[in-house]
Coordinates of C-alpha atoms and ligand atoms in Angstrom, one line a residue:
X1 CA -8.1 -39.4 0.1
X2 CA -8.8 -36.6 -2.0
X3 CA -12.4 -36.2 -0.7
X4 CA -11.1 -36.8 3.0
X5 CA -8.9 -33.4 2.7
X6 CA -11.8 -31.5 0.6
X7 CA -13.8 -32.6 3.7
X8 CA -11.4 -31.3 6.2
X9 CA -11.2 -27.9 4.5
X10 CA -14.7 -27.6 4.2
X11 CA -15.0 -28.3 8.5
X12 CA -12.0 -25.9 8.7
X13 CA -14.2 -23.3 6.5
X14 CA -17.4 -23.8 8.9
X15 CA -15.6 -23.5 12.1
X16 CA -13.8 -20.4 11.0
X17 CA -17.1 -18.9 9.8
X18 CA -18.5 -19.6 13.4
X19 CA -15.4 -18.3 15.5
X20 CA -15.0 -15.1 12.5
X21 CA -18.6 -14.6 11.3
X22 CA -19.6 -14.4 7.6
X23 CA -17.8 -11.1 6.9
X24 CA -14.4 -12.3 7.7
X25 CA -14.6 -15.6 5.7
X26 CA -15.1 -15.6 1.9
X27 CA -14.7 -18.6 -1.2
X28 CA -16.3 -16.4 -3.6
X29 CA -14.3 -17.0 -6.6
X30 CA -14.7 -13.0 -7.9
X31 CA -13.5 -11.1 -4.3
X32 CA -10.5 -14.1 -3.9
X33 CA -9.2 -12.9 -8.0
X34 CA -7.5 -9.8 -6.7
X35 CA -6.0 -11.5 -3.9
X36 CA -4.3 -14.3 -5.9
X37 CA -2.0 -12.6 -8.3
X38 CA 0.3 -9.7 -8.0
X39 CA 0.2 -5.9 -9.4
X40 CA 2.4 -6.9 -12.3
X41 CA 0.4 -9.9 -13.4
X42 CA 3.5 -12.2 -13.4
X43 CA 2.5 -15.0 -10.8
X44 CA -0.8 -16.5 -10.2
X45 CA -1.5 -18.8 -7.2
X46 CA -4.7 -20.3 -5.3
X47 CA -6.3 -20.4 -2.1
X48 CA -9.3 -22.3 -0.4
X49 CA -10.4 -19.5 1.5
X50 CA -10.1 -16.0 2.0
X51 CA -9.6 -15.0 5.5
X52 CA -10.2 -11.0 6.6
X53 CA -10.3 -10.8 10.7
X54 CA -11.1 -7.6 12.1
X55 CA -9.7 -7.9 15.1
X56 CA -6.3 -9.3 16.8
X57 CA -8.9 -11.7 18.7
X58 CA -10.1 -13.1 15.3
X59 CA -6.5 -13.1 13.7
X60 CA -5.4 -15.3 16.5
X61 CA -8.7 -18.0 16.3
X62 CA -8.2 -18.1 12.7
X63 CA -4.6 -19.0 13.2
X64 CA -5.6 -21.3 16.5
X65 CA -7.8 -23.1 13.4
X66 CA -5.3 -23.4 10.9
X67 CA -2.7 -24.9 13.6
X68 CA -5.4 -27.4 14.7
X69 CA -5.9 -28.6 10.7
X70 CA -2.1 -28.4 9.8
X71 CA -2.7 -25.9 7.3
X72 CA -0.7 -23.2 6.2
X73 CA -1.1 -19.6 5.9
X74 CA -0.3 -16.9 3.5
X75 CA -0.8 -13.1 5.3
X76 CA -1.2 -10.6 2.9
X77 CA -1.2 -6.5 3.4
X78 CA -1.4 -4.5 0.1
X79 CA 0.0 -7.1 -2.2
X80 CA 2.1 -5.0 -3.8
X81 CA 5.1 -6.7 -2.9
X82 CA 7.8 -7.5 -5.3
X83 CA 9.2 -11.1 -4.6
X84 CA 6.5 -13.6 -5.1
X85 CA 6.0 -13.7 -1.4
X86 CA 2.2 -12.6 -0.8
X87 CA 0.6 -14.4 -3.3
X88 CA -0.8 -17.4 -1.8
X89 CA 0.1 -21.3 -3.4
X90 CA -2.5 -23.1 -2.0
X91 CA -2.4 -21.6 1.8
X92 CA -4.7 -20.1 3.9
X93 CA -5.0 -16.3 2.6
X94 CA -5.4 -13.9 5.6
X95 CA -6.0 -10.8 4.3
X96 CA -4.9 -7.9 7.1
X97 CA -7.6 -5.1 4.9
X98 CA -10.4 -5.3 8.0
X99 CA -7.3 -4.1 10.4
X100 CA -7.2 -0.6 10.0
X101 CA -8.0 1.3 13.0
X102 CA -5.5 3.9 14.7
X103 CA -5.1 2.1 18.0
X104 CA -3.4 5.6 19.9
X105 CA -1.4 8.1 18.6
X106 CA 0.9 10.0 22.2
X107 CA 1.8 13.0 20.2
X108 CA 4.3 13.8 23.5
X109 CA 5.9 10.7 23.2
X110 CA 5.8 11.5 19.2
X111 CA 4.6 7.9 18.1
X112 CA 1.1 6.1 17.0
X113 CA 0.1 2.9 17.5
X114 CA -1.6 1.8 14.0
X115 CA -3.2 -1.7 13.0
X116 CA -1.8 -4.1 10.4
X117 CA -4.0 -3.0 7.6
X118 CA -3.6 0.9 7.5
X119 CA -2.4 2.2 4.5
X120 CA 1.0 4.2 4.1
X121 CA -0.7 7.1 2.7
X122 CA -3.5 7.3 6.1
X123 CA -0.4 6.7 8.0
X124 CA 1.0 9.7 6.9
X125 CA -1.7 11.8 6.8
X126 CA -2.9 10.3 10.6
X127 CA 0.9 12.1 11.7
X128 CA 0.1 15.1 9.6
X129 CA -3.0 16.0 11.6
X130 CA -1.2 15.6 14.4
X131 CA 1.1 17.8 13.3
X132 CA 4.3 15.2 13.0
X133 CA 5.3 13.5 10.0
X134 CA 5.4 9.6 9.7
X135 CA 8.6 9.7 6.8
X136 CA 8.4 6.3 5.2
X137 CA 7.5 7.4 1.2
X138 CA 7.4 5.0 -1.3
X139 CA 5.9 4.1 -5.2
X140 CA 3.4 2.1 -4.0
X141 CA 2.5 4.2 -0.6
X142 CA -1.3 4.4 -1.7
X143 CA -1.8 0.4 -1.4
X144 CA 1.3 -0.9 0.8
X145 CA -0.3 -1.5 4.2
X146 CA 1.3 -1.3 7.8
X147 CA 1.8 -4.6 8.4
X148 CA 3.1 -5.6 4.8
X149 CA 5.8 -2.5 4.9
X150 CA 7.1 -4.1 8.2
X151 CA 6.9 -7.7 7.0
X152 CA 9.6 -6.5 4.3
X153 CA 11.5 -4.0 6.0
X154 CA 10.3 -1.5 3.1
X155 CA 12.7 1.3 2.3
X156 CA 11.8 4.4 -0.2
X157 CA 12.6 7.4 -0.5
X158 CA 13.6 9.2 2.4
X159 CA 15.6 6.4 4.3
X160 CA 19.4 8.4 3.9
X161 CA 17.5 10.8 6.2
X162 CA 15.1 8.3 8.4
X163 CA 16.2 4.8 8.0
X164 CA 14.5 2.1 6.8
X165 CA 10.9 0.6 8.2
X166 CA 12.9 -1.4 10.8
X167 CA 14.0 2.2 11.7
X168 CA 10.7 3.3 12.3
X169 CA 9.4 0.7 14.4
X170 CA 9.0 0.9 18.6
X171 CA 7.0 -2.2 19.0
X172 CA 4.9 -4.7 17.8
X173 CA 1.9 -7.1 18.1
X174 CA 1.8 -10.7 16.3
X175 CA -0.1 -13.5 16.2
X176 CA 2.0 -16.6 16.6
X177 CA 1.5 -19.5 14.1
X178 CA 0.2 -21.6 17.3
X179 CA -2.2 -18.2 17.8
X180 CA -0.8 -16.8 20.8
X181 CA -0.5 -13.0 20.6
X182 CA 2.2 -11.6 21.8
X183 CA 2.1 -7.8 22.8
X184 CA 5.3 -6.1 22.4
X185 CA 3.6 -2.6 21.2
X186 CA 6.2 -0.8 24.0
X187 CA 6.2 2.9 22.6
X188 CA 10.0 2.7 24.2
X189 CA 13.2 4.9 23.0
X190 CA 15.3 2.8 25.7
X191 CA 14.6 -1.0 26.4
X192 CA 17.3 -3.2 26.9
X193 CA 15.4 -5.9 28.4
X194 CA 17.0 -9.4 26.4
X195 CA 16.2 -10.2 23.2
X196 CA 14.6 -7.2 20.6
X197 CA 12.2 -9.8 19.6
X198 CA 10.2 -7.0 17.3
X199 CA 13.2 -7.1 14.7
X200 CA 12.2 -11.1 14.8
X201 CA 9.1 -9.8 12.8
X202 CA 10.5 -7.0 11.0
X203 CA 11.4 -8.1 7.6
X204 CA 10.5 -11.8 8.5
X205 CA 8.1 -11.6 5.2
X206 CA 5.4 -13.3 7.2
X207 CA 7.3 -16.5 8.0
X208 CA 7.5 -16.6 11.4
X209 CA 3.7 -14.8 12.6
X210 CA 0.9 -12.8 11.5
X211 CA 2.0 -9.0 12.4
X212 CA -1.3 -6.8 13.5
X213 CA -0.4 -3.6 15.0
X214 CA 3.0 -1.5 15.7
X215 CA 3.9 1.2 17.2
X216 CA 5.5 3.8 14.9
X217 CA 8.0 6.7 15.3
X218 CA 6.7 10.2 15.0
X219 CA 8.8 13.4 13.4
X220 CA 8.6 17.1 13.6
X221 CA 7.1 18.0 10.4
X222 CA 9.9 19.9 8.0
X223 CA 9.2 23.7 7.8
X224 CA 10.3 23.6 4.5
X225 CA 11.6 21.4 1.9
X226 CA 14.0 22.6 -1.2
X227 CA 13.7 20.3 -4.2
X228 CA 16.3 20.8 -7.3
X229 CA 16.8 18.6 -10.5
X230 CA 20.2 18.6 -11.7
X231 CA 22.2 17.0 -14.5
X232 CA 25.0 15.2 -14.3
X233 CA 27.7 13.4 -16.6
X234 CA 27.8 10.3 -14.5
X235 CA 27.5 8.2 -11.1
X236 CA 30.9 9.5 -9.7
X237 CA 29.5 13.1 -10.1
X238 CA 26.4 12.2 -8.5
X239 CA 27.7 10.4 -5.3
X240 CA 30.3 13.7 -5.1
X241 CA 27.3 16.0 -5.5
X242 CA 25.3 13.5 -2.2
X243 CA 28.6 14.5 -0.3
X244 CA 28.6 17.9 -0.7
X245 CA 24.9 18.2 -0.4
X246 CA 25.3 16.4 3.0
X247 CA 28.2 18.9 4.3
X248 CA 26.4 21.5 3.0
X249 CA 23.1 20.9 5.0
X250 CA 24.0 20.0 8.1
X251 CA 22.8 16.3 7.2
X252 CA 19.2 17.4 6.1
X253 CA 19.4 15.6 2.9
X254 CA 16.1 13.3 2.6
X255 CA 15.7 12.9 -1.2
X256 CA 18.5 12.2 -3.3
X257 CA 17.9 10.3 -6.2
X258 CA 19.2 8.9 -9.6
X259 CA 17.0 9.2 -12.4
X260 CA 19.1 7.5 -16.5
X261 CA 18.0 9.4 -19.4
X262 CA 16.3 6.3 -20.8
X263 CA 13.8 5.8 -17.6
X264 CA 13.2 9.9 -17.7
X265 CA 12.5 9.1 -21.7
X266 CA 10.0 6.3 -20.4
X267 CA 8.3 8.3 -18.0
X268 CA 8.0 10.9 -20.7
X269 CA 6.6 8.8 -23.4
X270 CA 4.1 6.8 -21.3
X271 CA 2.9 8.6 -17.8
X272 CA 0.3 11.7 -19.1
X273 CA 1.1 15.1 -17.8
X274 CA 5.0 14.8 -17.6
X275 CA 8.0 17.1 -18.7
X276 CA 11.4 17.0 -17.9
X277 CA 11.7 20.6 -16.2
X278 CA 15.5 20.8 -17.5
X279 CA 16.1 19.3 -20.8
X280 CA 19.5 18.2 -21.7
X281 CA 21.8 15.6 -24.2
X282 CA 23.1 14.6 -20.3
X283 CA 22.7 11.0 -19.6
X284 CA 22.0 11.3 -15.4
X285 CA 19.4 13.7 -13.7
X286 CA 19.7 13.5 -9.7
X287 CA 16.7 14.7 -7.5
X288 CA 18.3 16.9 -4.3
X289 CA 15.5 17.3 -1.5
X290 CA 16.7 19.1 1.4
X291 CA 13.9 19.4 4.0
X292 CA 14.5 22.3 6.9
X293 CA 13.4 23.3 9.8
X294 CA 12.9 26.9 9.2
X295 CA 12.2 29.1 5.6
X296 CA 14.7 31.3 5.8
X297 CA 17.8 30.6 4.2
X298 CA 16.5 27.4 3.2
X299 CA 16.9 28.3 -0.4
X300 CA 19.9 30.4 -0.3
X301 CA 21.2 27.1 1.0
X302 CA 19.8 24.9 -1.6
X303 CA 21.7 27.9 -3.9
X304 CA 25.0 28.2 -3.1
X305 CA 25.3 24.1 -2.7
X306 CA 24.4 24.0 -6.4
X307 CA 26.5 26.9 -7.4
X308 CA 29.3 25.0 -5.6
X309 CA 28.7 22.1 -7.3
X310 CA 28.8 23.4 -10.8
X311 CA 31.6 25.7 -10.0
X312 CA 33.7 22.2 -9.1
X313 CA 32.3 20.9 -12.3
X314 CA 30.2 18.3 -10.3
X315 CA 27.0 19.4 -11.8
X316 CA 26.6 20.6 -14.8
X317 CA 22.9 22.3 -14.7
X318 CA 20.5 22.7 -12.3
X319 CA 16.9 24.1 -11.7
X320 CA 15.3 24.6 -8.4
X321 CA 11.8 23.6 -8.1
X322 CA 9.6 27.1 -7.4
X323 CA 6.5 25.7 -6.4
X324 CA 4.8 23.0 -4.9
X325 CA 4.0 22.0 -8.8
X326 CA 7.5 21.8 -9.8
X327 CA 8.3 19.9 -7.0
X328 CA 5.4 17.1 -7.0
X329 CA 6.4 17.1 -11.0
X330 CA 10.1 15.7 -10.3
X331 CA 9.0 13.6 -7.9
X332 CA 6.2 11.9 -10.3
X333 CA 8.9 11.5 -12.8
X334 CA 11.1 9.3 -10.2
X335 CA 8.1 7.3 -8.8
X336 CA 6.7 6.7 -12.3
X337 CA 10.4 4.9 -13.4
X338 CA 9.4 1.9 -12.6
X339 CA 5.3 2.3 -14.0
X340 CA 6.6 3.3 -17.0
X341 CA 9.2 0.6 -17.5
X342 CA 6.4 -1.9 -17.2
X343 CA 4.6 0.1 -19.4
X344 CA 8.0 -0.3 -22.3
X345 CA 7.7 -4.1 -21.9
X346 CA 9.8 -6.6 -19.4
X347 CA 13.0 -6.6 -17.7
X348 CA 15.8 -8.3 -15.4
X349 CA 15.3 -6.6 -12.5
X350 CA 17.5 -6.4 -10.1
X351 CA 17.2 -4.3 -6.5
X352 CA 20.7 -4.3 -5.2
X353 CA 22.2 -2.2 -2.5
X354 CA 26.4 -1.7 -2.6
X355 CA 28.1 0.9 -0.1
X356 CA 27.6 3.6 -1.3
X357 CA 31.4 4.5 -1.7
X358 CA 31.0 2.0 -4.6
X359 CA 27.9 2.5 -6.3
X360 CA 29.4 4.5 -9.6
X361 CA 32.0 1.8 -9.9
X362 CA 28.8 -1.3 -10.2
X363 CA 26.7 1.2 -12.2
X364 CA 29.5 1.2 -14.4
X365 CA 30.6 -2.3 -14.3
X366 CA 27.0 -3.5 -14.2
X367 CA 26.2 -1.7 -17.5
X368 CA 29.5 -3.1 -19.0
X369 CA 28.5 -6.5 -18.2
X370 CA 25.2 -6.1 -19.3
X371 CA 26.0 -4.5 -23.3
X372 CA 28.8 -7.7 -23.5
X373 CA 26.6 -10.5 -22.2
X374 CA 24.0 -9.1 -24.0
X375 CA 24.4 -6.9 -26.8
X376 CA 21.6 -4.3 -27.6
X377 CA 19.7 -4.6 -24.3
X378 CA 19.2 -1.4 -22.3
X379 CA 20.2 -0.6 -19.0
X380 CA 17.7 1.7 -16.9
X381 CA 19.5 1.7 -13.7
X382 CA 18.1 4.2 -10.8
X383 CA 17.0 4.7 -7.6
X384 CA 17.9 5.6 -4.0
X385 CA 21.9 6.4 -4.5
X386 CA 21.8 7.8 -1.3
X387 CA 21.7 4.6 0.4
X388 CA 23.9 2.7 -2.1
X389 CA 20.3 0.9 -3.6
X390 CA 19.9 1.2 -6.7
X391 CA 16.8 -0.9 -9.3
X392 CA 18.9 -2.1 -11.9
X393 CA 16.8 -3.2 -14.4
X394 CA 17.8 -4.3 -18.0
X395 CA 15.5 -4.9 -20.7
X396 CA 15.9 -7.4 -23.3
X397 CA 18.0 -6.7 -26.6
X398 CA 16.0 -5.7 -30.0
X399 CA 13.4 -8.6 -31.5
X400 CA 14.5 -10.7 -28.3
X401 CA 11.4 -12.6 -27.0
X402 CA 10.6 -10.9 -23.7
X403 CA 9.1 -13.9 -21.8
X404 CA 11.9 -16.0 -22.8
X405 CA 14.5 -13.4 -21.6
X406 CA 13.5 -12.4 -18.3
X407 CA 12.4 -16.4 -17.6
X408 CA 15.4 -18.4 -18.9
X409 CA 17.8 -16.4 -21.7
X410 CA 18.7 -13.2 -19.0
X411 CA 18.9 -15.4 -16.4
X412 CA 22.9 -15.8 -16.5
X413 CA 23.3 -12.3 -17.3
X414 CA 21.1 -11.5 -13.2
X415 CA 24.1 -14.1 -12.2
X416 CA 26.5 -12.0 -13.3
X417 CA 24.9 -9.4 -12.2
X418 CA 24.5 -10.5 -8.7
X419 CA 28.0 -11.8 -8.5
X420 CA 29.3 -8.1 -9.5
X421 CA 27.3 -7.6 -6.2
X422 CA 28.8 -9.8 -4.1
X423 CA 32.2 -9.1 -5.3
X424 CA 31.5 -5.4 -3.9
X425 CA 30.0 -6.7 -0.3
X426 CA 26.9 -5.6 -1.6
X427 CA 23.3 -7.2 -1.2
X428 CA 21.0 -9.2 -3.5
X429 CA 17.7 -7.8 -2.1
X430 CA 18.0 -4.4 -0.9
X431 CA 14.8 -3.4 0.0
X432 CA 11.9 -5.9 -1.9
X433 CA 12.8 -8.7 0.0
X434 CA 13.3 -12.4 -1.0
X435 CA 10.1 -14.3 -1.2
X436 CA 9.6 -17.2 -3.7
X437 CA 11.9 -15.4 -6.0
X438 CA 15.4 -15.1 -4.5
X439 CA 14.9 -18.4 -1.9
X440 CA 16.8 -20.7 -3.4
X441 CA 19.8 -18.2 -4.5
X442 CA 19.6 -16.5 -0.7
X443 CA 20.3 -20.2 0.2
X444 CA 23.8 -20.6 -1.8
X445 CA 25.2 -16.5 -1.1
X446 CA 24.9 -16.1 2.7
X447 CA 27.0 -18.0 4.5
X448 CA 26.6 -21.7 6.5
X449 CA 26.6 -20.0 9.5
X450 CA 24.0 -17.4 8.8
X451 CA 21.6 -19.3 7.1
X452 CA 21.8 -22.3 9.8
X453 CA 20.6 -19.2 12.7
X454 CA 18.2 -18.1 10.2
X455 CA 16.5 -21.6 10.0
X456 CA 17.4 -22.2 14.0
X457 CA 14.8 -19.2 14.5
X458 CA 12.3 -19.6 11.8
X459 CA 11.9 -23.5 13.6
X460 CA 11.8 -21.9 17.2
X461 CA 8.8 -20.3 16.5
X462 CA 7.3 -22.2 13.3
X463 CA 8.4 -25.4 14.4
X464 CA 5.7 -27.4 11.8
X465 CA 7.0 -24.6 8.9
X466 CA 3.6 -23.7 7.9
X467 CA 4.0 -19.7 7.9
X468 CA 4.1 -18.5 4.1
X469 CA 6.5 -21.7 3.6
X470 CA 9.0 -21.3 0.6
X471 CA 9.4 -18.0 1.4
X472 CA 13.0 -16.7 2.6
X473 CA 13.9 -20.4 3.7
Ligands
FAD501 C1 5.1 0.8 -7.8 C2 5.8 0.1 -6.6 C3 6.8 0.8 -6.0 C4 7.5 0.2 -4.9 N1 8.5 0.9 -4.3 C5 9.1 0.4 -3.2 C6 10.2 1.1 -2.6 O1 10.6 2.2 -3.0 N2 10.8 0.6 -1.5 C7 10.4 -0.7 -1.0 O2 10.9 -1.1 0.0 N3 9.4 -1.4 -1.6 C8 8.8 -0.9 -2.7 N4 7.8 -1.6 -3.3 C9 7.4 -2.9 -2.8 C10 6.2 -3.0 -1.8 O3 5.4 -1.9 -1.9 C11 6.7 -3.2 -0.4 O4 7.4 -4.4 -0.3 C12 5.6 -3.1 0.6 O5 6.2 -3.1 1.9 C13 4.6 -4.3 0.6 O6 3.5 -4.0 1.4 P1 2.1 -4.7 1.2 O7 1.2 -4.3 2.3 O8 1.7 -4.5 -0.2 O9 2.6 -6.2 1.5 P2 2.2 -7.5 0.7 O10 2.7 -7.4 -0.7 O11 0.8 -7.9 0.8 O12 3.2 -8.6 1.4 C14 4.6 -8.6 1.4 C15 5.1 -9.7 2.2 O13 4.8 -9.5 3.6 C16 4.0 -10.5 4.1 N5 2.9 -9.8 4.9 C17 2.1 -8.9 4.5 N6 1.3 -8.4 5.6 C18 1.8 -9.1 6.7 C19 1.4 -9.1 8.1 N7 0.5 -8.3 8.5 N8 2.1 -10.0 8.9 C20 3.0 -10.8 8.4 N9 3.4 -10.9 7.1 C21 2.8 -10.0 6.3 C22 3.4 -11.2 2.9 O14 3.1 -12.6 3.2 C23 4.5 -11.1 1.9 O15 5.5 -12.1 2.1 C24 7.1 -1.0 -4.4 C25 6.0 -1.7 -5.0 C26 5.4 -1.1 -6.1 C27 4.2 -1.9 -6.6

């Protein structure tokens, strides 16, 4: 029996390498490692084969293939992903990295039409030379691919101002798990036409098709952008300073972000070439970005919204970043949080979104819960307050074993946690996604009703459930 499947993969293997050529098949053992376990090292899978089309044509024979020998498929962008969700267990690993080619970019109708496997960072830079800006930012920007950031709805840094991926997106091409392709790249503002099938795809985490190419919305690029680091006494003062920031601008707020004394300590200690530009016994820092269409009077503005806030005692200090320097040196200190964290050791991680009316009261509830159920551990809780998501991580108490705690001992204490959550109409996964490692709780917090439509879909267009299965569902 054995020997009969070993058989069968090994035909499915040939015929693949006929339809894709030897470039877009591998089983070398060495260039499958990277593919088969994710940036942090904590899950490890398999696959038989490697797949790396270089074309939609080739995405949709390999899948054509895979649907002919039952077998299931994995798609994978950057792997950087955060939920157990693109490493493969056991499926066919189609690797997006070959698709990478700018298919148009109609700088009148300000949007680009990018394949699966471009990189955030080209992304950004493709809009740059075209004199537009592609806003989607994020930690992991320099690996994250095109197709992975729309597979999980990614969010990042600058979604108060731009929204999130979904956001972002005016059509898409995907590969069917029969291999169909449907073309739904429409670079459209206005299209009421039935169904938006593109937000099918959009945060589908690869279970329902393979995505290749989207069209993407295109920005003016910001004249100039104002960058302060502040201090605060605590959550409250920082969701009063986001409101006056907001007035203040005109709604130009992009960054606004929370940043514990213990993560800033972290970053400190462990990322080279870091200092905290305004020292102080305060326990919050928040990053203010303002980004303007014109120079002038863009940092008068920045000014008097930070005098105002420290004359209503909102802020207590404040520095404005002179130069590009100062600026990409608070911005390293946010993005290295979660580096250095890893860096300190493990943690209960938790990404979790509230509205953002009552993000101070979890923040302070959360940490309340966390010091009772257990005492000693640390709280580093920061993030995107701006859009109510904050990464609240806890690390395990003093002499604690920190496999143990984050596997099994922590594991009521991310319960309570999560409940705090729902108690506040919050979300579970704000922006990572669910994968393998929030299925089986996303099955018990939504609803009957919504997760009966969510499997309705997923079995309207993967009827035999073999797209990245035990994801989501
Ligand atoms: C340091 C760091 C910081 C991060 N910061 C943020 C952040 O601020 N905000 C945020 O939202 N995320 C963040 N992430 C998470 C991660 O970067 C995002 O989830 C990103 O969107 C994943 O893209 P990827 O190309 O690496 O996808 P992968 O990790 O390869 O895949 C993610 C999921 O999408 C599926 N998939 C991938 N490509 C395709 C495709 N072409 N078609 C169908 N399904 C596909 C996979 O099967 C998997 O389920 C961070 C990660 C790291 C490591």
């Amino acid at each position: 029996m054995a020997d009969d499947q070993g058989d069968r993969i090994s035909t499915f293997i040939a015929r693949l390498t006929d339809a894709l050529g030897p470039k877009g098949v591998s089983t070398d053992a060495h260039e499958i490692d990277p593919h088969i376990s994710d940036w942090r090292g904590r899950w490890k899978g398999s696959t038989p084969v490697l797949v790396k089309p270089a074309s939609t044509e080739e995405v949709s024979a390999a899948m054509t293939l895979c649907a002919a020998y039952g077998l299931a498929v994995n798609p994978q962008g950057g792997n950087s992903g955060m939920v157990n969700g693109s490493v493969p267990q056991g499926e066919v690993l189609i690797s997006l990295k070959r698709m990478n080619k700018v298919r148009e970019v109609d700088v009148l109708n300000d949007a680009m039409t990018l394949e699966a496997g471009v990189i955030l960072t080209r992304a950004q830079e493709i809009a740059e030379q075209n004199d537009r800006l592609f806003p989607l930012s994020l930690g992991a920007q320099g690996v994250a691919m095109i197709g992975g950031l729309i597979s999980t709805n990614a969010g990042g840094v600058q979604v108060l101002r731009y929204g999130m991926m979904r956001d972002l997106v005016l059509g898409i091409e995907a590969v069917l798990p029969d291999g169909r392709v449907w073309n739904g790249l429409r670079g459209l503002r206005k299209d009421n036409t039935g169904y938006d099938l593109k937000h099918l795809f959009i945060g589908a985490e690869g279970t329902l098709g393979v995505v290749t190419a989207a069209t993407l919305k295109l920005f003016p690029r910001p004249a100039v952008k104002e960058t302060a680091w502040v201090t605060v006494a605590s959550p409250t003062k920082a969701v009063e300073l986001l409101q006056l920031a907001k007035a203040a601008s005109g709604g130009a707020v992009t960054g606004f972000e929370i940043v514990p004394q213990l993560g800033l300590q972290l970053v400190l200690r462990h990322i080279p070439d870091t200092r905290d530009p305004l020292p102080s016994g305060l326990p919050w820092r928040v990053l203010v970005e303002l980004s303007l269409p014109r120079e002038e009077g863009a940092r008068d503005m920045m000014e008097s919204l930070l005098a105002d806030a420290i004359g209503r005692e909102i802020v207590a200090d404040a520095v404005i970043c002179g130069s590009e320097a100062q600026k990409a040196m608070v911005w390293k200190i946010r993005e290295n949080i979660a580096v250095a964290e890893r860096a300190h050791g493990k943690a209960l991680k938790h990404d979790v979104s509230v509205p953002v009316s009552r993000v101070a009261e979890f923040m302070e509830r959360g940490a309340a819960l966390a010091h009772t159920m257990s005492p000693g551990a640390d709280v580093i809780a920061f993030g995107h307050v701006g859009d109510g998501n904050i990464h609240f991580n806890i690390t395990p108490p003093p002499g604690a074993d920190q496999e143990r705690f984050v596997e099994q001992d922590g594991l009521p204490l991310s319960k309570a946690v999560h409940d705090l959550i729902a108690s506040l109409n919050g979300s579970i996964s704000a922006e990572h996604g669910i994968g393998r490692l929030k299925r089986d709780e996303l099955a018990w917090r939504k609803s009957a009703v919504e997760m009966d439509m969510m499997r309705a879909v997923k079995r309207a267009l993967d009827p035999d459930g073999r797209m990245n299965p035990g994801r989501v569902l």
